[in-house]
Amino acid sequence: MPDAPPPSPPPPSPPSPSSPPTPSVSLAALLAREELGLRRIAGPEDADLHWVHTSEMADPYPYLLGGELLLTAGVLLTDPDRYVARVVEAGAAALGFGVAPVHDTVPPALVAACERHGLPLVEVAPATTFSGVARAVWRLMAEARHRELRRVAQAQQGLATAAARPDPVPAVLRQLTARLDGGGAWAVLLSAEGAPLATAGRPPSPEAHAALTRLTRVVNPPPDEAPARAVPASATDTAAGSHLAAYALAGGQRLVLGVASERREAGDHTIAGVAVVLLSLLTTPHQGAAESARAAALVRLLLGADAGAVAPLLGADEWTVVHARPAGASGGRDPLAASALGAALGSALVDATDEEGAVRVLLGGAGEIGAQPGWILGVSAPVPPHDLPAADARAARAVRRAEATRSPLVRDRADAGAGVASLVAPEEARAHARARLAPIADTPALVATLRTWLSLHGSWDRTAVALDVHRNTVRQRVARCAALLEADLDDADVRMDLWFALRWL
């Protein structure tokens, strides 16, 4: 028999912006608690319960917030159909009816009314108290809250790890879609003009895609459409069975993150908020208080001022030039990845306009520059402003040397010299080597003999020992190379040319 109606537990307090709201509890999960002995006898099989409320009023409508499991023993139940209609109108999620002492069974008229209005009706056994049902709901809610907090924490860690990758913006979007809707979400980063800069996940239906495009204009209206009120930072909608959300990124570039998913959970907004913060940091140029001075310096340079005279405005007497190329990439410009590289190196002076995907970064001073995952770097020695063109050329040679030696970073030393080999682009050098050595390239013995002979300064005996062949064999092979290559091996210039070709090959 249900006890006297206890005061309704207060709803959960509003969550802080850094934590997800309290998730709802499934009615099916509550019915699965066998110790309660609850039984659904009408209405839909499941519902989302947000809290529990107990009332014996003839019309509880004024006291319902929506989403409740409303518990009653039917003390003042006189018109079941009107009662259920008012409960549904108030937005209650389900009705729990306690049998005994007022009613021996659930009134058939109440069962019929719940079936007609689509309200889940649960029979509460005499041995089960309303307070026991409420405790079970709050316990399930606490468990769901713990699971959701753990999911959000794992998502935050995954997003932070993705932001440290060589391709941070696409990586963050991929991680975001993996954490939403069981990995079935879609995310897009849009420019101020609405053009997609990066996407990840499974695209939604055309109808949902069009609705999401319209939704992004709510948080990023066109400049010629002055809003009558403040523009919201985020907006949500549903279309074609998809949950849609749009978030404006900070930083003044008017970028927008759009997300589409088939289902939405309590922590999704918090997870998306973390992604928004990271994307804002990754896509915003890092500008400090000296930005106005930098702008003034740029104006003076464009108007023909001497670089040395402008240097004090830029806050550094010496500058380091870094040339970077994506490791293992075929090329292509990616301004977002370039901006992230500049942020990692601590500079907002980034040039990512090279058609082949190369990036140039200008850093004030001679700070420590380390290898960056996903990039091949060539770093110049620190130079005064008037030597920047030469430092730019040396950084370009250094990155070519890094590519040729498969090193993540090569530093140019102005006083050490990089060698003649670094003056030629690797691809051009290899093309020259293939063409120059084509007559002997298919005969490994000739190539090995010529390389060894040149490295040992033309010594027949030492070459024979190194190759473990007779000295006459060395003479015959070298003579064969000279004939096939049409080369005078007594000419030092010819020997040098062949030596570099063999290295590049």
Short mmCIF file of C-alpha atoms in Angstrom, two decimals:
data_model
loop_
_atom_site.label_atom_id
_atom_site.label_comp_id
_atom_site.label_asym_id
_atom_site.label_seq_id
_atom_site.Cartn_x
_atom_site.Cartn_y
_atom_site.Cartn_z
CA MET A 1 0.00 0.00 0.00
CA PRO A 2 1.44 3.38 -0.89
CA ASP A 3 2.34 5.61 2.01
CA ALA A 4 1.15 9.17 2.44
CA PRO A 5 2.25 11.27 -0.49
CA PRO A 6 5.71 12.64 0.32
CA PRO A 7 6.70 16.09 -0.77
CA SER A 8 7.96 16.03 -4.33
CA PRO A 9 11.77 16.01 -4.57
CA PRO A 10 13.07 19.24 -6.01
CA PRO A 11 14.20 19.10 -9.63
CA PRO A 12 17.96 18.97 -10.24
CA SER A 13 19.66 22.32 -9.98
CA PRO A 14 20.65 23.90 -13.27
CA PRO A 15 24.04 22.54 -14.40
CA SER A 16 27.05 24.72 -14.75
CA PRO A 17 28.07 25.60 -18.32
CA SER A 18 31.08 23.27 -18.01
CA SER A 19 28.99 20.17 -17.23
CA PRO A 20 26.17 18.46 -19.10
CA PRO A 21 22.57 18.75 -17.84
CA THR A 22 21.14 15.86 -15.84
CA PRO A 23 20.14 13.16 -18.33
CA SER A 24 16.66 11.73 -18.31
CA VAL A 25 15.83 8.21 -17.13
CA SER A 26 14.12 5.70 -19.38
CA LEU A 27 10.78 4.39 -18.13
CA ALA A 28 11.86 0.98 -19.40
CA ALA A 29 14.91 1.12 -17.11
CA LEU A 30 12.64 1.87 -14.14
CA LEU A 31 10.26 -0.97 -15.03
CA ALA A 32 13.26 -3.31 -15.22
CA ARG A 33 13.87 -2.86 -11.47
CA GLU A 34 12.22 -6.11 -10.38
CA GLU A 35 12.24 -5.20 -6.68
CA LEU A 36 9.72 -2.43 -7.38
CA GLY A 37 7.18 -4.70 -9.04
CA LEU A 38 6.01 -2.00 -11.46
CA ARG A 39 3.90 -2.98 -14.47
CA ARG A 40 2.97 -0.95 -17.55
CA ILE A 41 -0.69 -1.51 -18.38
CA ALA A 42 -1.43 1.20 -20.98
CA GLY A 43 0.15 3.73 -23.29
CA PRO A 44 3.52 3.69 -25.07
CA GLU A 45 6.21 1.25 -23.94
CA ASP A 46 8.78 3.87 -23.02
CA ALA A 47 9.19 7.50 -22.02
CA ASP A 48 11.91 9.84 -20.76
CA LEU A 49 11.53 10.68 -17.07
CA HIS A 50 13.16 13.87 -15.81
CA TRP A 51 11.86 13.76 -12.22
CA VAL A 52 9.09 12.37 -9.98
CA HIS A 53 6.09 14.22 -8.61
CA THR A 54 3.38 12.94 -6.23
CA SER A 55 -0.04 14.57 -6.15
CA GLU A 56 -3.57 13.65 -5.04
CA MET A 57 -5.16 16.79 -6.46
CA ALA A 58 -8.13 16.46 -8.78
CA ASP A 59 -6.25 18.62 -11.29
CA PRO A 60 -2.44 18.63 -10.82
CA TYR A 61 -1.86 20.64 -14.01
CA PRO A 62 -0.78 23.91 -12.26
CA TYR A 63 1.97 22.09 -10.37
CA LEU A 64 3.54 20.05 -13.17
CA LEU A 65 6.70 21.17 -14.98
CA GLY A 66 6.71 18.55 -17.74
CA GLY A 67 8.66 15.32 -18.03
CA GLU A 68 7.45 13.96 -14.66
CA LEU A 69 6.50 10.51 -13.57
CA LEU A 70 3.30 11.56 -11.78
CA LEU A 71 2.39 9.26 -8.89
CA THR A 72 -1.16 9.14 -7.49
CA ALA A 73 -3.47 6.81 -5.53
CA GLY A 74 -6.56 8.37 -7.16
CA VAL A 75 -7.99 9.86 -3.96
CA LEU A 76 -9.90 12.57 -5.88
CA LEU A 77 -10.14 10.80 -9.24
CA THR A 78 -13.68 11.37 -10.49
CA ASP A 79 -13.25 12.04 -14.23
CA PRO A 80 -10.37 9.87 -15.57
CA ASP A 81 -10.55 11.21 -19.12
CA ARG A 82 -10.33 14.87 -18.08
CA TYR A 83 -7.65 14.01 -15.53
CA VAL A 84 -5.44 12.27 -18.13
CA ALA A 85 -6.05 15.02 -20.69
CA ARG A 86 -4.85 17.68 -18.23
CA VAL A 87 -1.80 15.60 -17.26
CA VAL A 88 -0.85 15.16 -20.90
CA GLU A 89 -1.42 18.86 -21.53
CA ALA A 90 1.00 19.67 -18.71
CA GLY A 91 3.65 17.53 -20.39
CA ALA A 92 3.96 14.72 -17.86
CA ALA A 93 5.94 11.76 -19.17
CA ALA A 94 4.06 8.94 -17.45
CA LEU A 95 1.44 8.22 -14.78
CA GLY A 96 2.01 5.82 -11.89
CA PHE A 97 -1.15 4.60 -10.11
CA GLY A 98 -0.91 3.00 -6.68
CA VAL A 99 -3.54 0.36 -5.93
CA ALA A 100 -4.96 0.15 -2.37
CA PRO A 101 -6.19 1.57 -0.13
CA VAL A 102 -8.42 3.81 -2.32
CA HIS A 103 -8.74 1.48 -5.33
CA ASP A 104 -8.30 -2.27 -5.33
CA THR A 105 -7.38 -2.19 -9.00
CA VAL A 106 -6.51 0.45 -11.56
CA PRO A 107 -9.86 1.87 -12.77
CA PRO A 108 -10.61 0.58 -16.31
CA ALA A 109 -11.72 4.07 -17.34
CA LEU A 110 -8.25 5.39 -16.41
CA VAL A 111 -6.58 2.62 -18.44
CA ALA A 112 -8.77 3.48 -21.44
CA ALA A 113 -8.06 7.22 -21.07
CA CYS A 114 -4.28 6.69 -20.95
CA GLU A 115 -4.43 4.45 -23.99
CA ARG A 116 -6.50 7.03 -25.83
CA HIS A 117 -4.25 9.99 -24.94
CA GLY A 118 -0.98 8.10 -25.42
CA LEU A 119 0.18 8.41 -21.79
CA PRO A 120 2.17 5.50 -20.29
CA LEU A 121 0.29 4.11 -17.28
CA VAL A 122 2.20 2.13 -14.65
CA GLU A 123 0.59 0.05 -11.91
CA VAL A 124 2.33 0.45 -8.55
CA ALA A 125 1.91 -2.66 -6.38
CA PRO A 126 0.57 -2.26 -2.80
CA ALA A 127 3.92 -3.29 -1.33
CA THR A 128 5.78 -0.54 -3.23
CA THR A 129 5.84 2.93 -1.72
CA PHE A 130 5.87 6.08 -3.80
CA SER A 131 9.03 7.21 -2.01
CA GLY A 132 10.68 3.93 -3.07
CA VAL A 133 9.78 4.66 -6.69
CA ALA A 134 11.17 8.18 -6.36
CA ARG A 135 14.42 6.90 -4.82
CA ALA A 136 14.81 4.43 -7.68
CA VAL A 137 14.36 7.21 -10.25
CA TRP A 138 16.90 9.46 -8.54
CA ARG A 139 19.34 6.54 -8.27
CA LEU A 140 18.97 5.78 -11.98
CA MET A 141 19.38 9.47 -12.70
CA ALA A 142 22.59 9.63 -10.65
CA GLU A 143 23.97 6.61 -12.52
CA ALA A 144 23.06 8.18 -15.84
CA ARG A 145 24.64 11.44 -14.72
CA HIS A 146 27.86 9.61 -13.80
CA ARG A 147 27.95 7.86 -17.19
CA GLU A 148 27.34 11.14 -18.98
CA LEU A 149 30.07 12.96 -17.05
CA ARG A 150 32.48 10.16 -17.88
CA ARG A 151 31.50 10.35 -21.55
CA VAL A 152 32.02 14.12 -21.58
CA ALA A 153 35.39 13.79 -19.83
CA GLN A 154 36.55 11.19 -22.35
CA ALA A 155 35.32 13.38 -25.19
CA GLN A 156 37.20 16.39 -23.79
CA GLN A 157 40.39 14.36 -23.63
CA GLY A 158 39.89 13.05 -27.15
CA LEU A 159 39.23 16.53 -28.53
CA ALA A 160 42.29 17.96 -26.79
CA THR A 161 44.44 15.17 -28.23
CA ALA A 162 43.01 15.81 -31.69
CA ALA A 163 43.85 19.52 -31.38
CA ALA A 164 47.51 18.57 -30.95
CA ARG A 165 47.62 16.60 -34.21
CA PRO A 166 49.35 17.93 -37.36
CA ASP A 167 45.92 18.48 -38.98
CA PRO A 168 44.15 19.86 -35.89
CA VAL A 169 40.98 21.29 -37.39
CA PRO A 170 39.92 18.19 -39.39
CA ALA A 171 41.07 16.01 -36.47
CA VAL A 172 38.86 17.91 -34.00
CA LEU A 173 35.88 17.59 -36.35
CA ARG A 174 36.49 13.85 -36.76
CA GLN A 175 36.75 13.39 -33.01
CA LEU A 176 33.58 15.44 -32.46
CA THR A 177 31.53 13.29 -34.85
CA ALA A 178 32.95 10.14 -33.25
CA ARG A 179 31.69 11.29 -29.84
CA LEU A 180 28.15 12.23 -30.93
CA ASP A 181 25.28 9.97 -31.98
CA GLY A 182 27.37 6.83 -31.54
CA GLY A 183 29.81 8.05 -34.18
CA GLY A 184 27.09 8.79 -36.72
CA ALA A 185 27.06 12.59 -36.55
CA TRP A 186 28.22 15.07 -39.19
CA ALA A 187 30.16 18.27 -38.54
CA VAL A 188 31.12 21.12 -40.83
CA LEU A 189 33.22 24.25 -40.28
CA LEU A 190 31.92 27.11 -42.40
CA SER A 191 33.60 30.33 -43.42
CA ALA A 192 32.00 33.73 -42.91
CA GLU A 193 30.54 33.40 -46.41
CA GLY A 194 29.07 29.98 -45.64
CA ALA A 195 31.63 27.95 -47.62
CA PRO A 196 32.69 24.64 -46.02
CA LEU A 197 36.30 24.76 -44.82
CA ALA A 198 36.38 21.24 -43.37
CA THR A 199 33.88 18.42 -42.80
CA ALA A 200 33.78 15.09 -41.01
CA GLY A 201 31.33 12.27 -40.48
CA ARG A 202 28.32 11.00 -42.36
CA PRO A 203 26.49 13.76 -44.30
CA PRO A 204 22.80 14.21 -43.42
CA SER A 205 19.93 14.12 -45.88
CA PRO A 206 19.65 17.01 -48.37
CA GLU A 207 16.67 18.38 -46.46
CA ALA A 208 18.54 18.34 -43.14
CA HIS A 209 21.62 19.81 -44.84
CA ALA A 210 19.57 22.71 -46.21
CA ALA A 211 17.99 23.27 -42.78
CA LEU A 212 21.41 23.31 -41.13
CA THR A 213 22.62 25.88 -43.67
CA ARG A 214 19.68 28.11 -42.77
CA LEU A 215 20.36 27.56 -39.07
CA THR A 216 23.98 28.72 -39.39
CA ARG A 217 22.69 32.07 -40.65
CA VAL A 218 20.95 32.53 -37.31
CA VAL A 219 24.32 32.69 -35.51
CA ASN A 220 26.11 34.32 -38.45
CA PRO A 221 23.67 36.55 -40.35
CA PRO A 222 24.93 38.24 -43.52
CA PRO A 223 26.32 41.74 -42.89
CA ASP A 224 23.56 43.33 -44.95
CA GLU A 225 20.88 41.73 -42.78
CA ALA A 226 21.15 43.73 -39.57
CA PRO A 227 19.38 41.72 -36.84
CA ALA A 228 16.75 43.45 -34.74
CA ARG A 229 18.23 41.90 -31.60
CA ALA A 230 21.46 40.36 -30.39
CA VAL A 231 22.75 37.44 -32.42
CA PRO A 232 22.80 34.19 -30.38
CA ALA A 233 26.03 32.24 -30.00
CA SER A 234 24.26 28.94 -30.73
CA ALA A 235 20.98 27.70 -32.18
CA THR A 236 19.26 24.32 -32.52
CA ASP A 237 16.55 22.86 -34.73
CA THR A 238 15.25 19.55 -36.08
CA ALA A 239 14.61 18.58 -39.70
CA ALA A 240 14.05 15.30 -41.53
CA GLY A 241 14.64 13.32 -38.36
CA SER A 242 17.98 15.02 -37.65
CA HIS A 243 18.93 17.16 -34.66
CA LEU A 244 20.76 20.26 -35.86
CA ALA A 245 22.98 22.71 -34.00
CA ALA A 246 25.02 25.73 -35.06
CA TYR A 247 27.72 27.45 -33.00
CA ALA A 248 29.49 30.74 -33.71
CA LEU A 249 33.25 30.55 -33.15
CA ALA A 250 35.02 33.28 -31.23
CA GLY A 251 37.81 35.31 -32.76
CA GLY A 252 36.12 37.75 -35.09
CA GLN A 253 36.46 35.62 -38.24
CA ARG A 254 32.74 34.72 -38.19
CA LEU A 255 33.36 31.01 -38.58
CA VAL A 256 30.50 28.65 -37.70
CA LEU A 257 30.43 25.04 -36.57
CA GLY A 258 27.41 23.07 -37.76
CA VAL A 259 26.46 19.66 -36.35
CA ALA A 260 23.79 17.19 -37.48
CA SER A 261 22.88 13.95 -35.67
CA GLU A 262 19.97 11.54 -35.55
CA ARG A 263 19.83 11.57 -31.75
CA ARG A 264 20.84 14.01 -29.08
CA GLU A 265 22.02 13.24 -25.57
CA ALA A 266 22.34 15.40 -22.47
CA GLY A 267 26.11 15.99 -22.77
CA ASP A 268 26.22 16.68 -26.50
CA HIS A 269 25.98 20.44 -26.10
CA THR A 270 28.88 20.41 -23.62
CA ILE A 271 31.02 18.27 -25.94
CA ALA A 272 30.26 20.55 -28.87
CA GLY A 273 31.13 23.53 -26.67
CA VAL A 274 34.60 22.09 -26.04
CA ALA A 275 35.06 21.64 -29.78
CA VAL A 276 33.98 25.26 -30.34
CA VAL A 277 36.60 26.53 -27.89
CA LEU A 278 39.36 24.46 -29.47
CA LEU A 279 38.38 25.42 -33.02
CA SER A 280 38.26 29.08 -31.99
CA LEU A 281 41.80 28.83 -30.64
CA LEU A 282 43.05 26.94 -33.68
CA THR A 283 41.57 29.32 -36.23
CA THR A 284 42.16 32.66 -34.53
CA PRO A 285 45.41 34.49 -35.27
CA HIS A 286 47.34 34.97 -32.04
CA GLN A 287 47.54 38.73 -31.75
CA GLY A 288 48.74 40.67 -28.76
CA ALA A 289 48.88 44.28 -27.76
CA ALA A 290 51.63 44.92 -30.31
CA GLU A 291 49.34 44.23 -33.24
CA SER A 292 48.84 47.92 -34.01
CA ALA A 293 52.62 48.35 -34.14
CA ARG A 294 52.87 45.41 -36.52
CA ALA A 295 50.23 46.95 -38.74
CA ALA A 296 52.14 50.22 -38.77
CA ALA A 297 55.33 48.36 -39.67
CA LEU A 298 53.58 46.63 -42.56
CA VAL A 299 52.29 49.95 -43.87
CA ARG A 300 55.79 51.45 -43.74
CA LEU A 301 57.29 48.48 -45.54
CA LEU A 302 54.67 48.69 -48.28
CA LEU A 303 55.41 52.37 -48.65
CA GLY A 304 59.10 51.67 -49.14
CA ALA A 305 60.60 52.11 -45.68
CA ASP A 306 63.91 50.37 -44.91
CA ALA A 307 63.44 47.05 -43.10
CA GLY A 308 66.04 47.99 -40.50
CA ALA A 309 64.14 51.16 -39.62
CA VAL A 310 60.89 49.21 -39.27
CA ALA A 311 62.38 46.46 -37.09
CA PRO A 312 61.91 48.28 -33.74
CA LEU A 313 58.15 48.45 -34.39
CA LEU A 314 58.08 44.69 -34.81
CA GLY A 315 59.66 44.14 -31.42
CA ALA A 316 62.72 42.15 -32.49
CA ASP A 317 66.21 42.99 -33.76
CA GLU A 318 66.74 39.55 -35.24
CA TRP A 319 64.39 37.26 -37.12
CA THR A 320 64.23 33.56 -37.94
CA VAL A 321 62.59 32.24 -41.09
CA VAL A 322 60.97 28.80 -41.09
CA HIS A 323 59.94 26.94 -44.23
CA ALA A 324 57.59 24.01 -43.66
CA ARG A 325 56.11 21.32 -45.85
CA PRO A 326 53.49 18.74 -44.87
CA ALA A 327 55.17 15.41 -44.18
CA GLY A 328 53.97 12.69 -46.51
CA ALA A 329 51.49 15.04 -48.22
CA SER A 330 51.18 15.58 -51.94
CA GLY A 331 50.61 19.30 -51.54
CA GLY A 332 47.65 21.62 -51.45
CA ARG A 333 47.00 24.68 -49.35
CA ASP A 334 45.45 24.35 -45.90
CA PRO A 335 45.31 27.76 -44.17
CA LEU A 336 43.86 26.24 -41.00
CA ALA A 337 46.75 23.78 -40.61
CA ALA A 338 49.20 26.59 -41.38
CA SER A 339 47.61 28.79 -38.71
CA ALA A 340 47.89 25.93 -36.21
CA LEU A 341 51.58 25.51 -37.12
CA GLY A 342 52.18 29.22 -36.54
CA ALA A 343 50.44 28.96 -33.16
CA ALA A 344 52.62 25.98 -32.23
CA LEU A 345 55.76 27.94 -33.15
CA GLY A 346 54.49 31.01 -31.32
CA SER A 347 54.01 33.36 -34.25
CA ALA A 348 51.05 34.89 -36.06
CA LEU A 349 53.24 35.84 -39.05
CA VAL A 350 52.33 32.93 -41.33
CA ASP A 351 52.26 32.71 -45.12
CA ALA A 352 50.32 29.75 -46.51
CA THR A 353 49.84 30.94 -50.09
CA ASP A 354 52.28 28.54 -51.75
CA GLU A 355 50.40 26.40 -54.29
CA GLU A 356 52.40 23.28 -53.32
CA GLY A 357 51.41 23.44 -49.67
CA ALA A 358 54.62 25.01 -48.34
CA VAL A 359 54.27 27.36 -45.38
CA ARG A 360 56.55 30.17 -44.26
CA VAL A 361 56.63 31.40 -40.68
CA LEU A 362 58.51 34.45 -39.44
CA LEU A 363 59.60 34.44 -35.79
CA GLY A 364 61.12 37.26 -33.83
CA GLY A 365 64.44 36.43 -32.17
CA ALA A 366 66.27 33.13 -32.00
CA GLY A 367 63.98 31.03 -29.84
CA GLU A 368 64.11 27.28 -29.61
CA ILE A 369 62.30 25.70 -32.56
CA GLY A 370 61.56 22.01 -32.28
CA ALA A 371 60.26 19.46 -34.75
CA GLN A 372 56.50 19.63 -35.35
CA PRO A 373 54.51 16.40 -35.91
CA GLY A 374 53.31 16.15 -39.49
CA TRP A 375 55.70 18.82 -40.82
CA ILE A 376 59.17 18.97 -42.36
CA LEU A 377 60.93 22.16 -41.29
CA GLY A 378 63.84 24.17 -42.62
CA VAL A 379 65.02 26.86 -40.20
CA SER A 380 67.30 29.77 -41.01
CA ALA A 381 69.85 31.25 -38.66
CA PRO A 382 68.67 34.43 -36.86
CA VAL A 383 69.39 37.50 -38.99
CA PRO A 384 68.82 41.25 -38.80
CA PRO A 385 65.87 42.58 -40.84
CA HIS A 386 67.94 43.63 -43.87
CA ASP A 387 69.13 39.99 -44.27
CA LEU A 388 65.64 38.47 -44.30
CA PRO A 389 65.62 37.75 -48.09
CA ALA A 390 68.85 35.76 -47.73
CA ALA A 391 67.48 33.96 -44.65
CA ASP A 392 64.34 33.10 -46.61
CA ALA A 393 66.47 31.50 -49.34
CA ARG A 394 68.53 29.58 -46.77
CA ALA A 395 65.39 28.31 -45.03
CA ALA A 396 64.11 27.12 -48.40
CA ARG A 397 67.37 25.25 -48.99
CA ALA A 398 67.19 23.79 -45.48
CA VAL A 399 63.69 22.37 -46.00
CA ARG A 400 64.80 20.84 -49.31
CA ARG A 401 67.75 19.26 -47.51
CA ALA A 402 65.38 18.00 -44.80
CA GLU A 403 63.19 16.39 -47.46
CA ALA A 404 66.19 14.83 -49.19
CA THR A 405 67.54 13.38 -45.92
CA ARG A 406 64.08 12.54 -44.55
CA SER A 407 64.73 14.62 -41.46
CA PRO A 408 61.91 16.36 -39.55
CA LEU A 409 63.98 19.52 -39.11
CA VAL A 410 67.18 20.93 -40.62
CA ARG A 411 68.78 24.14 -39.36
CA ASP A 412 70.73 26.39 -41.66
CA ARG A 413 73.90 27.78 -40.18
CA ALA A 414 74.91 30.98 -41.88
CA ASP A 415 78.57 30.42 -41.02
CA ALA A 416 78.71 26.71 -41.79
CA GLY A 417 77.57 26.49 -45.39
CA ALA A 418 75.02 24.00 -46.61
CA GLY A 419 77.00 22.61 -49.54
CA VAL A 420 76.36 22.71 -53.26
CA ALA A 421 73.84 19.86 -53.06
CA SER A 422 71.36 21.96 -51.05
CA LEU A 423 71.14 24.54 -53.85
CA VAL A 424 69.19 22.17 -56.10
CA ALA A 425 65.62 21.11 -55.46
CA PRO A 426 65.47 17.36 -54.63
CA GLU A 427 63.05 16.50 -57.42
CA GLU A 428 65.12 18.36 -60.00
CA ALA A 429 68.29 16.65 -58.71
CA ARG A 430 66.74 13.21 -58.91
CA ALA A 431 65.44 13.85 -62.42
CA HIS A 432 68.92 14.91 -63.50
CA ALA A 433 70.45 11.82 -61.86
CA ARG A 434 68.04 9.47 -63.59
CA ALA A 435 68.73 11.01 -66.97
CA ARG A 436 72.52 11.20 -66.50
CA LEU A 437 72.92 7.63 -65.24
CA ALA A 438 70.25 5.99 -67.39
CA PRO A 439 72.79 4.01 -69.54
CA ILE A 440 74.08 2.11 -66.47
CA ALA A 441 71.08 2.30 -64.12
CA ASP A 442 69.92 -1.23 -64.99
CA THR A 443 73.33 -2.74 -64.17
CA PRO A 444 73.82 -2.59 -60.40
CA ALA A 445 77.41 -3.84 -60.61
CA LEU A 446 78.40 -0.90 -62.81
CA VAL A 447 76.62 1.62 -60.56
CA ALA A 448 78.23 0.18 -57.40
CA THR A 449 81.68 0.07 -59.01
CA LEU A 450 81.50 3.66 -60.27
CA ARG A 451 80.24 4.96 -56.90
CA THR A 452 82.96 3.12 -54.95
CA TRP A 453 85.71 4.09 -57.39
CA LEU A 454 84.76 7.78 -57.23
CA SER A 455 84.48 7.71 -53.43
CA LEU A 456 88.02 6.24 -53.23
CA HIS A 457 89.45 8.93 -55.49
CA GLY A 458 90.00 6.57 -58.45
CA SER A 459 92.10 3.99 -56.61
CA TRP A 460 91.92 0.65 -58.50
CA ASP A 461 93.37 -1.44 -55.67
CA ARG A 462 91.23 0.02 -52.87
CA THR A 463 88.11 -0.30 -55.03
CA ALA A 464 88.92 -3.94 -55.76
CA VAL A 465 89.31 -4.66 -52.06
CA ALA A 466 86.08 -2.82 -51.18
CA LEU A 467 84.09 -4.74 -53.80
CA ASP A 468 85.96 -8.04 -53.31
CA VAL A 469 86.77 -8.32 -57.02
CA HIS A 470 89.98 -8.37 -59.08
CA ARG A 471 91.53 -4.98 -59.92
CA ASN A 472 91.22 -5.81 -63.64
CA THR A 473 87.48 -6.27 -63.14
CA VAL A 474 87.37 -2.78 -61.63
CA ARG A 475 89.23 -1.38 -64.68
CA GLN A 476 86.90 -3.14 -67.09
CA ARG A 477 83.76 -1.93 -65.29
CA VAL A 478 84.96 1.67 -65.01
CA ALA A 479 85.92 1.66 -68.69
CA ARG A 480 82.48 0.29 -69.50
CA CYS A 481 80.86 3.08 -67.47
CA ALA A 482 82.91 5.71 -69.28
CA ALA A 483 81.87 4.31 -72.65
CA LEU A 484 78.16 4.01 -71.83
CA LEU A 485 78.03 7.43 -70.18
CA GLU A 486 80.22 9.01 -72.89
CA ALA A 487 82.20 10.57 -70.05
CA ASP A 488 85.86 11.51 -69.68
CA LEU A 489 86.58 10.19 -66.19
CA ASP A 490 89.92 11.98 -66.13
CA ASP A 491 88.01 15.31 -66.01
CA ALA A 492 87.43 16.47 -62.41
CA ASP A 493 84.22 18.32 -63.38
CA VAL A 494 82.83 15.14 -64.95
CA ARG A 495 83.71 13.12 -61.88
CA MET A 496 82.01 15.69 -59.63
CA ASP A 497 78.89 15.69 -61.79
CA LEU A 498 78.69 11.89 -61.70
CA TRP A 499 79.31 11.83 -57.95
CA PHE A 500 76.40 14.15 -57.23
CA ALA A 501 74.20 12.23 -59.67
CA LEU A 502 74.99 8.97 -57.87
CA ARG A 503 74.12 10.57 -54.51
CA TRP A 504 70.82 11.91 -55.79
CA LEU A 505 69.93 8.66 -57.54
#
